[in-house]
Amino acid sequence: MPVSERRLLVSIHDVAPCFESEVDRLADLIDARLGPARYAMLVVPDHWGRAPLAQAPAFQARLRGWAERGVEMFVHGWFHRDGSRHQGAAGFKARHMTAGEGEFLGLSHADALQRMADGKALIEDVIGRPAAGFIAPAWLYGPGAMQALAECGFPLAEDHFRVWRPGHEDKPLAKGPVVTWASRSTMRTASSLAFAALARPALQPLKTLRLAVHPGDVTKPSIVGSVDATLRAFSRRHVPGRYADLIE
């Protein structure tokens, strides 16, 4: 497969006023390897109910500036925090796949629809253009969220293993695991570093590679080094692109 047909999609998660300095560091790291604005930002309207974007005009201006330079802006939940009670498979995901941040895993259809619509309206007003799509916190979607997603008019959605057009999840636009890191415990950090090291050669045959970073990543030099190594490895054979390229 020619290099021109191979795509690298990079995203910064949890973009919110409370993480401005961390987002800056991540953006600088990505810019240094891929060139300016060759990534997406996942914006949280009110991170954990403590960082309302609507009340942060200076950060709003920065988001608009990034968007004008070509950074894709996704809606990333509303609070990011999971306030639902879970049972069965959802309970397992809530306990083991995130630390209380799978906001859309247990929401009803009505609640998911309201938060998606409100987030879309707010972020589009801030950046002055349509949102690139919706990505649930921790990449976790419950039945209510999946139903609402198909009704909200988002061009794209993503989970751990695929990217799809809402309403057409049976026809993924890209498949394969997203490479990400965990900073909240020594054990999780070690396992994420090991997975990234394996992924750098093992995932090269995929047409589309995805890499996601979080504000907490910059707190550990080992993760910063791994992110940089993975960006270098992936960009050798894959061209940094945009999520929108998948549907254009």
XYZ file of N, CA and C in Angstrom:
744
model
N 0.842 -1.197 0.000
C 0.000 0.000 0.000
C 0.884 1.256 0.000
N 0.680 2.184 -0.950
C 1.489 3.410 -0.971
C 1.335 4.206 0.312
N 2.416 4.917 0.698
C 2.364 5.727 1.912
C 1.240 6.741 1.845
N 0.961 7.274 0.651
C -0.084 8.300 0.500
C -1.462 7.782 0.867
N -1.632 6.439 0.862
C -2.925 5.854 1.201
C -3.005 5.460 2.669
N -1.896 5.599 3.398
C -1.880 5.269 4.818
C -2.081 6.540 5.634
N -2.933 6.476 6.637
C -3.342 7.678 7.363
C -3.046 7.531 8.854
N -2.546 8.607 9.461
C -2.318 8.665 10.904
C -3.231 9.731 11.490
N -4.093 9.322 12.415
C -5.018 10.239 13.083
C -4.607 10.370 14.550
N -4.332 11.593 14.966
C -3.875 11.866 16.324
C -4.870 12.784 17.013
N -5.157 12.522 18.283
C -6.134 13.338 19.007
C -5.659 13.644 20.420
N -6.003 14.846 20.874
C -5.780 15.260 22.262
C -7.134 15.222 22.965
N -7.252 14.402 23.982
C -8.507 14.241 24.711
C -8.606 15.223 25.881
N -9.825 15.377 26.381
C -10.091 16.119 27.621
C -9.628 17.568 27.541
N -9.849 18.180 26.391
C -9.474 19.579 26.211
C -10.485 20.452 26.956
N -10.000 21.180 27.958
C -10.864 21.983 28.832
C -10.013 23.068 29.476
N -10.656 24.140 29.954
C -9.882 25.233 30.566
C -8.970 24.792 31.695
N -9.370 23.775 32.453
C -8.561 23.331 33.589
C -7.291 22.604 33.178
N -7.188 22.232 31.909
C -6.003 21.518 31.427
C -5.259 22.309 30.358
N -5.370 23.616 30.378
C -4.800 24.416 29.294
C -3.297 24.195 29.142
N -2.548 24.210 30.242
C -1.095 24.067 30.131
C -0.721 22.677 29.635
N -1.445 21.641 30.074
C -1.164 20.280 29.620
C -1.473 20.140 28.123
N -2.587 20.733 27.699
C -2.939 20.690 26.279
C -1.870 21.390 25.441
N -1.368 22.511 25.927
C -0.288 23.209 25.222
C 0.931 22.306 25.048
N 1.308 21.597 26.102
C 2.481 20.720 26.013
C 2.255 19.589 25.016
N 1.064 19.021 25.038
C 0.757 17.950 24.094
C 0.738 18.464 22.661
N 0.148 19.642 22.456
C 0.106 20.218 21.114
C 1.513 20.501 20.602
N 2.380 21.016 21.476
C 3.760 21.290 21.074
C 4.484 20.005 20.681
N 4.245 18.937 21.444
C 4.883 17.655 21.162
C 4.451 17.126 19.795
N 3.147 17.201 19.528
C 2.633 16.699 18.254
C 3.104 17.582 17.096
N 3.043 18.899 17.287
C 3.504 19.815 16.244
C 4.954 19.537 15.855
N 5.779 19.232 16.847
C 7.201 19.009 16.582
C 7.435 17.788 15.699
N 6.557 16.807 15.786
C 6.729 15.583 15.006
C 5.939 15.577 13.697
N 4.743 16.178 13.705
C 3.854 16.045 12.554
C 3.655 17.330 11.774
N 4.092 18.469 12.333
C 3.789 19.752 11.724
C 2.582 20.369 12.410
N 2.346 21.674 12.198
C 1.294 22.372 12.937
C -0.113 21.912 12.587
N -0.922 21.783 13.650
C -2.369 21.533 13.530
C -2.710 20.249 12.791
N -1.885 19.220 12.950
C -2.173 17.944 12.292
C -2.745 16.964 13.305
N -3.810 17.388 13.987
C -4.408 16.551 15.023
C -5.812 17.060 15.319
N -6.523 16.325 16.147
C -7.864 16.702 16.587
C -7.845 16.996 18.081
N -8.793 17.803 18.527
C -9.005 18.053 19.951
C -10.404 17.590 20.340
N -10.483 16.917 21.485
C -11.757 16.449 22.016
C -12.127 17.349 23.194
N -13.141 18.176 23.002
C -13.446 19.261 23.931
C -14.563 18.848 24.893
N -14.313 19.044 26.201
C -15.293 18.740 27.243
C -15.956 20.054 27.671
N -17.283 20.172 27.514
C -17.950 21.444 27.837
C -17.837 21.880 29.297
N -17.826 20.926 30.227
C -17.720 21.300 31.648
C -17.091 20.136 32.406
N -15.784 20.044 32.371
C -15.085 18.878 32.900
C -15.375 18.685 34.381
N -16.018 17.557 34.683
C -16.398 17.156 36.041
C -17.215 18.244 36.757
N -17.872 19.077 36.005
C -18.689 20.148 36.583
C -17.877 21.254 37.229
N -16.575 21.313 36.922
C -15.687 22.273 37.578
C -14.977 23.204 36.599
N -15.175 23.021 35.305
C -14.436 23.818 34.319
C -15.354 24.171 33.152
N -16.370 25.018 33.389
C -17.333 25.329 32.327
C -16.715 26.150 31.203
N -16.720 25.603 30.025
C -16.213 26.313 28.858
C -16.986 27.601 28.610
N -18.279 27.587 28.908
C -19.124 28.764 28.675
C -18.669 29.969 29.486
N -17.926 29.729 30.561
C -17.462 30.817 31.423
C -15.956 31.065 31.291
N -15.380 30.616 30.185
C -13.935 30.766 29.984
C -13.665 31.428 28.637
N -13.922 32.724 28.515
C -13.786 33.393 27.213
C -12.382 33.336 26.632
N -11.357 33.393 27.473
C -9.994 33.343 26.950
C -9.702 31.973 26.330
N -10.167 30.909 26.974
C -9.955 29.573 26.419
C -10.817 29.368 25.178
N -11.994 29.946 25.157
C -12.821 29.901 23.952
C -12.068 30.492 22.765
N -11.405 31.617 22.987
C -10.654 32.262 21.910
C -9.527 31.363 21.407
N -8.898 30.638 22.328
C -7.840 29.723 21.925
C -8.397 28.567 21.086
N -9.558 28.039 21.489
C -10.175 26.965 20.712
C -10.509 27.443 19.300
N -11.052 28.643 19.199
C -11.383 29.175 17.876
C -10.106 29.329 17.039
N -9.041 29.808 17.669
C -7.787 29.953 16.946
C -7.241 28.630 16.454
N -7.288 27.604 17.314
C -6.841 26.274 16.890
C -7.689 25.777 15.720
N -9.004 25.947 15.832
C -9.898 25.490 14.762
C -9.601 26.219 13.454
N -9.334 27.503 13.534
C -9.024 28.270 12.321
C -7.730 27.806 11.673
N -6.821 27.268 12.470
C -5.558 26.766 11.919
C -5.675 25.338 11.394
N -6.828 24.721 11.577
C -7.048 23.399 11.003
C -7.219 22.264 11.980
N -7.182 22.533 13.288
C -7.400 21.472 14.271
C -8.884 21.073 14.253
N -9.148 19.788 14.132
C -10.532 19.301 14.168
C -11.028 19.301 15.609
N -12.266 19.735 15.813
C -12.838 19.844 17.150
C -14.015 18.870 17.309
N -13.838 17.906 18.214
C -14.887 16.940 18.531
C -15.556 17.311 19.848
N -16.827 17.005 19.972
C -17.529 17.090 21.247
C -17.192 15.829 22.038
N -16.758 16.009 23.276
C -16.282 14.884 24.095
C -17.101 14.815 25.376
N -18.369 14.402 25.223
C -19.268 14.332 26.368
C -19.737 15.711 26.788
N -20.154 15.795 28.059
C -20.494 17.087 28.656
C -19.665 17.284 29.928
N -19.862 16.390 30.921
C -19.083 16.461 32.155
C -17.831 15.559 32.142
N -17.886 14.506 31.315
C -16.855 13.468 31.271
C -16.971 12.514 32.464
N -17.586 12.917 33.516
C -17.733 12.083 34.710
C -18.961 11.190 34.591
N -18.831 9.961 35.047
C -19.917 8.986 35.011
C -20.697 9.036 36.318
N -21.956 9.450 36.240
C -22.804 9.506 37.420
C -23.850 8.418 37.466
N -23.758 7.423 36.570
C -24.760 6.365 36.482
C -24.382 5.155 37.327
N -25.389 4.351 37.653
C -25.163 3.060 38.290
C -25.248 1.982 37.219
N -24.344 1.005 37.299
C -24.244 0.016 36.230
C -24.365 -1.394 36.771
N -24.826 -2.285 35.890
C -24.896 -3.707 36.206
C -24.410 -4.494 35.000
N -24.078 -5.741 35.206
C -23.711 -6.612 34.111
C -22.470 -6.153 33.377
N -22.508 -6.254 32.035
C -21.360 -5.901 31.210
C -20.986 -4.436 31.371
N -22.002 -3.580 31.513
C -21.717 -2.158 31.694
C -20.968 -1.920 33.001
N -21.319 -2.670 34.037
C -20.623 -2.538 35.305
C -19.164 -2.932 35.199
N -18.896 -3.989 34.423
C -17.504 -4.411 34.222
C -16.722 -3.322 33.506
N -17.301 -2.752 32.453
C -16.622 -1.688 31.708
C -16.369 -0.477 32.598
N -17.362 -0.121 33.403
C -17.224 1.055 34.260
C -16.125 0.868 35.299
N -15.957 -0.366 35.775
C -14.948 -0.635 36.809
C -13.550 -0.774 36.237
N -13.439 -1.397 35.053
C -12.117 -1.813 34.576
C -11.602 -1.035 33.373
N -12.465 -0.307 32.669
C -12.019 0.395 31.467
C -11.881 1.898 31.664
N -12.216 2.388 32.843
C -12.112 3.810 33.119
C -12.218 4.029 34.623
N -11.775 5.203 35.066
C -11.865 5.552 36.484
C -13.009 6.529 36.695
N -14.240 6.032 36.557
C -15.422 6.851 36.801
C -15.652 7.931 35.764
N -15.177 7.702 34.519
C -15.297 8.751 33.512
C -16.065 8.335 32.265
N -16.722 7.189 32.300
C -17.513 6.752 31.148
C -18.898 7.373 31.164
N -18.962 8.660 30.995
C -20.199 9.430 31.183
C -21.381 8.893 30.386
N -21.152 8.439 29.163
C -22.268 8.061 28.284
C -22.561 6.570 28.293
N -21.941 5.831 29.204
C -22.169 4.396 29.270
C -23.547 4.054 29.813
N -24.026 4.815 30.800
C -25.290 4.460 31.438
C -26.413 5.462 31.254
N -26.233 6.477 30.396
C -27.263 7.493 30.223
C -28.465 6.962 29.442
N -29.627 7.456 29.789
C -30.817 7.157 29.001
C -30.708 7.848 27.644
N -31.565 7.436 26.727
C -31.584 8.076 25.415
C -31.826 9.569 25.540
N -32.795 9.957 26.366
C -33.147 11.371 26.500
C -31.997 12.189 27.071
N -31.342 11.658 28.111
C -30.232 12.393 28.719
C -29.040 12.485 27.774
N -28.739 11.375 27.085
C -27.621 11.386 26.142
C -27.889 12.376 25.011
N -29.116 12.386 24.508
C -29.467 13.289 23.416
C -29.326 14.744 23.845
N -29.774 15.059 25.056
C -29.690 16.435 25.544
C -28.245 16.875 25.693
N -27.414 16.031 26.279
C -26.010 16.421 26.485
C -25.259 16.531 25.156
N -25.543 15.627 24.248
C -24.907 15.723 22.933
C -25.312 17.005 22.217
N -26.608 17.296 22.211
C -27.101 18.477 21.512
C -26.570 19.754 22.148
N -26.561 19.798 23.478
C -26.047 20.984 24.173
C -24.552 21.165 23.915
N -23.799 20.073 23.953
C -22.366 20.158 23.697
C -22.064 20.595 22.282
N -22.815 20.057 21.337
C -22.634 20.431 19.925
C -22.909 21.917 19.726
N -24.007 22.409 20.304
C -24.371 23.809 20.145
C -23.323 24.730 20.760
N -22.856 24.390 21.956
C -21.869 25.230 22.634
C -20.548 25.274 21.872
N -20.025 24.121 21.519
C -18.712 24.081 20.878
C -18.755 24.683 19.481
N -19.827 24.449 18.751
C -19.930 25.052 17.428
C -20.053 26.572 17.509
N -20.707 27.057 18.533
C -20.780 28.504 18.734
C -19.395 29.072 19.062
N -18.624 28.334 19.850
C -17.289 28.794 20.248
C -16.340 28.825 19.051
N -16.326 27.763 18.248
C -15.340 27.668 17.169
C -15.822 28.276 15.860
N -17.119 28.551 15.755
C -17.639 29.201 14.561
C -17.711 28.314 13.339
N -17.836 26.995 13.570
C -17.921 26.041 12.462
C -18.476 24.729 13.009
N -18.895 23.793 12.136
C -19.433 22.529 12.634
C -18.397 21.708 13.386
N -18.862 20.984 14.389
C -17.997 20.046 15.099
C -17.639 18.883 14.173
N -16.453 18.324 14.389
C -15.991 17.214 13.553
C -16.737 15.923 13.852
N -17.289 15.823 15.067
C -17.989 14.608 15.450
C -18.145 14.530 16.949
N -18.523 13.351 17.417
C -18.706 13.101 18.854
C -17.918 11.858 19.232
N -17.158 11.956 20.316
C -16.446 10.801 20.868
C -16.748 10.752 22.357
N -17.340 9.668 22.811
C -17.741 9.551 24.210
C -16.530 9.458 25.120
N -16.596 10.025 26.319
C -15.519 9.858 27.295
C -15.203 8.378 27.518
N -13.920 8.077 27.548
C -13.428 6.698 27.706
C -13.856 5.795 26.561
N -14.355 6.389 25.468
C -14.804 5.639 24.290
C -15.935 4.657 24.618
N -16.728 4.952 25.651
C -17.764 4.022 26.100
C -19.152 4.574 25.798
N -19.966 3.778 25.104
C -21.315 4.160 24.709
C -22.303 3.102 25.193
N -23.359 3.528 25.879
C -24.444 2.628 26.205
C -25.493 2.658 25.105
N -26.533 1.827 25.218
C -27.584 1.800 24.196
C -28.244 3.164 23.994
N -28.492 3.889 25.088
C -29.111 5.205 24.959
C -28.236 6.166 24.181
N -26.937 6.105 24.429
C -26.008 6.982 23.718
C -25.938 6.625 22.240
N -25.921 5.357 21.914
C -25.864 4.957 20.512
C -27.110 5.408 19.763
N -28.269 5.301 20.404
C -29.492 5.752 19.763
C -29.472 7.261 19.549
N -29.042 7.996 20.568
C -28.991 9.457 20.461
C -27.975 9.908 19.420
N -26.874 9.202 19.331
C -25.812 9.575 18.406
C -26.309 9.591 16.967
N -27.155 8.642 16.632
C -27.676 8.564 15.273
C -28.649 9.694 14.957
N -29.089 10.413 15.982
C -30.093 11.462 15.781
C -29.519 12.871 15.824
N -28.260 13.010 16.210
C -27.713 14.334 16.510
C -27.031 15.032 15.349
N -26.818 14.341 14.263
C -26.218 14.988 13.109
C -24.715 15.100 13.134
N -24.045 14.332 13.984
C -22.591 14.341 13.998
C -22.051 13.571 12.789
N -21.017 14.084 12.132
C -20.474 13.380 10.974
C -19.756 12.080 11.323
N -19.102 12.033 12.513
C -18.256 10.902 12.858
C -18.358 10.556 14.338
N -18.045 9.321 14.652
C -17.904 8.868 16.034
C -16.766 7.852 16.072
N -16.289 7.570 17.280
C -15.138 6.687 17.430
C -15.255 5.921 18.739
N -14.769 4.671 18.755
C -14.563 3.961 20.006
C -13.162 3.356 19.994
N -12.881 2.421 20.901
C -11.533 1.871 20.997
C -11.068 1.209 19.695
N -11.990 0.662 18.916
C -11.587 -0.192 17.806
C -12.061 0.245 16.426
N -12.782 1.364 16.322
C -13.290 1.744 14.993
C -13.707 3.204 14.973
N -13.824 3.714 13.749
C -14.425 5.024 13.480
C -15.591 4.774 12.535
N -16.714 5.439 12.774
C -17.887 5.205 11.939
C -18.729 6.474 11.795
N -19.625 6.441 10.829
C -20.619 7.494 10.671
C -21.839 7.112 11.507
N -22.283 7.968 12.429
C -23.442 7.624 13.251
C -24.630 7.188 12.391
N -25.223 6.081 12.816
C -26.299 5.480 12.052
C -25.814 4.419 11.092
N -24.492 4.321 10.931
C -23.899 3.340 10.011
C -22.746 2.615 10.695
N -22.948 2.273 11.956
C -21.858 1.647 12.708
C -21.485 0.268 12.183
N -22.337 -0.333 11.356
C -22.028 -1.636 10.768
C -21.079 -1.502 9.574
N -20.755 -0.264 9.193
C -19.838 -0.024 8.072
C -18.712 0.904 8.539
N -17.794 0.407 9.343
C -16.741 1.277 9.891
C -15.864 1.887 8.805
N -15.445 3.115 9.046
C -14.557 3.824 8.133
C -13.096 3.511 8.406
N -12.806 3.090 9.630
C -11.459 2.671 10.006
C -11.584 1.655 11.129
N -10.689 0.676 11.127
C -10.707 -0.363 12.154
C -9.301 -0.571 12.695
N -9.243 -0.978 13.953
C -7.972 -1.232 14.612
C -7.919 -0.502 15.935
N -7.127 -0.987 16.881
C -7.095 -0.384 18.217
C -6.441 0.992 18.215
N -6.992 1.885 19.035
C -6.355 3.180 19.225
C -5.234 3.010 20.246
N -4.087 3.613 19.982
C -2.960 3.549 20.916
C -3.070 4.724 21.879
N -3.138 4.418 23.158
C -3.278 5.445 24.176
C -2.482 5.032 25.406
N -2.399 5.911 26.377
C -1.589 5.662 27.570
C -2.414 5.901 28.829
N -2.004 5.307 29.935
C -2.688 5.474 31.218
C -1.680 5.965 32.245
N -2.040 7.037 32.944
C -1.102 7.618 33.908
C -1.562 7.489 35.352
N -2.745 6.914 35.583
C -3.301 6.999 36.936
C -2.758 5.969 37.914
N -1.992 4.997 37.442
C -1.348 4.055 38.364
C -0.085 3.514 37.717
N 0.824 3.038 38.554
C 2.086 2.503 38.045
C 1.848 1.294 37.153
N 0.926 0.413 37.562
C 0.656 -0.792 36.783
C 0.046 -0.455 35.424
N -0.925 0.463 35.425
C -1.552 0.830 34.154
C -0.567 1.548 33.235
N 0.283 2.366 33.821
C 1.297 3.030 33.013
C 2.213 2.006 32.362
N 2.664 1.041 33.138
C 3.564 0.020 32.603
C 2.905 -0.766 31.472
N 1.645 -1.129 31.642
C 0.975 -1.906 30.598
C 0.754 -1.072 29.345
N 0.461 0.213 29.505
C 0.259 1.056 28.323
C 1.576 1.300 27.589
N 2.671 1.435 28.325
C 3.980 1.578 27.683
C 4.330 0.318 26.895
N 4.020 -0.840 27.478
C 4.310 -2.103 26.806
C 3.468 -2.256 25.540
N 2.183 -1.881 25.638
C 1.324 -1.993 24.457
C 1.804 -1.070 23.341
N 2.188 0.159 23.683
C 2.665 1.094 22.669
C 3.918 0.570 21.986
N 4.826 -0.021 22.770
C 6.050 -0.569 22.192
C 5.741 -1.698 21.204
N 4.771 -2.543 21.539
C 4.365 -3.609 20.632
C 3.640 -3.054 19.408
N 2.834 -2.013 19.633
C 2.019 -1.456 18.554
C 2.855 -0.766 17.483
N 3.981 -0.190 17.880
C 4.772 0.575 16.910
C 5.128 -0.256 15.675
N 5.590 -1.511 15.816
C 5.767 -2.331 14.605
C 4.511 -3.109 14.197
N 3.753 -3.584 15.169
C 2.679 -4.530 14.860
C 1.522 -3.911 14.095
N 1.230 -2.639 14.337
C 0.072 -2.014 13.693
C 0.402 -1.350 12.365
N 1.665 -1.367 11.960
C 2.058 -0.687 10.728
C 1.268 -1.137 9.491
N 0.856 -2.400 9.381
C 0.100 -2.788 8.175
C -1.280 -2.145 8.056
N -1.830 -1.587 9.143
C -3.159 -0.990 9.066
C -3.155 0.233 8.161
N -4.234 0.405 7.440
C -4.364 1.578 6.568
C -4.476 2.852 7.380
N -5.212 2.790 8.495
C -5.397 3.959 9.355
C -4.919 3.634 10.759
N -3.988 4.426 11.266
C -3.513 4.301 12.642
C -4.088 5.444 13.462
N -4.416 5.146 14.732
C -4.952 6.182 15.623
C -4.129 6.231 16.904
N -3.860 7.435 17.355
C -3.077 7.662 18.567
C -3.773 8.755 19.366
N -3.990 8.511 20.655
C -4.713 9.468 21.498
C -3.912 9.760 22.756
N -3.841 11.041 23.112
C -3.129 11.453 24.323
C -4.076 12.219 25.245
N -3.720 12.236 26.537
C -4.545 12.865 27.565
C -3.691 13.819 28.402
N -4.303 14.789 29.053
C -3.535 15.734 29.876
C -2.616 15.064 30.891
N -3.076 13.984 31.515
C -2.263 13.308 32.509
C -0.980 12.714 31.958
N -0.908 12.514 30.653
C 0.287 11.918 30.059
C 1.539 12.750 30.309
N 1.376 14.075 30.364
C 2.564 14.932 30.501
C 3.137 14.892 31.916
N 2.449 14.236 32.856
C 2.956 14.159 34.235
C 4.010 13.078 34.406
N 4.192 12.222 33.382
C 5.154 11.127 33.488
C 6.112 11.148 32.302
N 7.390 11.415 32.548
C 8.365 11.434 31.447
C 8.376 10.152 30.619
N 8.123 9.017 31.265
C 8.134 7.757 30.520
C 7.037 7.745 29.456
N 5.871 8.307 29.778
C 4.787 8.364 28.803
C 5.114 9.362 27.701
N 5.642 10.530 28.078
C 6.009 11.530 27.067
C 6.996 10.926 26.070
N 7.988 10.195 26.576
C 8.953 9.554 25.689
C 8.320 8.517 24.790
N 7.374 7.751 25.328
C 6.690 6.730 24.539
C 5.799 7.362 23.472
N 5.096 8.429 23.829
C 4.264 9.139 22.851
C 5.126 9.635 21.700
N 6.250 10.244 22.033
C 7.141 10.774 21.003
C 7.667 9.658 20.105
N 8.077 8.549 20.696
C 8.584 7.424 19.908
C 7.503 6.861 18.991
N 6.273 6.815 19.483
C 5.173 6.269 18.684
C 4.809 7.210 17.551
N 4.798 8.516 17.820
C 4.558 9.480 16.745
C 5.615 9.330 15.650
N 6.874 9.192 16.040
C 7.949 9.050 15.060
C 7.781 7.771 14.249
N 7.471 6.675 14.940
C 7.340 5.393 14.245
C 6.143 5.390 13.298
N 5.018 5.872 13.767
C 3.811 5.842 12.947
C 3.899 6.792 11.752
N 4.562 7.931 11.930
C 4.602 8.917 10.847
C 5.606 8.561 9.750
N 6.401 7.518 9.959
C 7.332 7.100 8.906
C 6.601 6.502 7.704
N 5.510 5.785 7.966
C 4.794 5.110 6.883
C 3.370 5.611 6.700
N 2.909 6.467 7.586
C 1.538 6.973 7.510
C 1.557 8.498 7.501
N 0.723 9.061 6.667
C 0.656 10.509 6.513
C -0.291 11.089 7.560
N 0.161 12.061 8.357
C -0.757 12.703 9.312
C -1.950 13.294 8.578
N -3.148 12.934 9.028
C -4.346 13.362 8.322
C -5.424 13.870 9.247
N -6.608 13.979 8.703
C -7.780 14.468 9.416
C -8.840 13.377 9.437
N -9.616 13.350 10.510
C -10.737 12.418 10.551
C -11.682 12.640 9.372
N -11.858 13.885 8.986
C -12.762 14.184 7.878
C -12.324 13.521 6.584
N -11.013 13.196 6.463
C -10.538 12.511 5.262
C -11.235 11.172 5.066
N -11.723 10.565 6.150
C -12.355 9.266 6.058
C -13.661 9.306 5.296
N -14.298 10.470 5.249
C -15.600 10.560 4.567
C -15.577 11.469 3.356
N -14.444 12.093 3.085
C -14.366 12.976 1.912
C -13.955 12.175 0.676
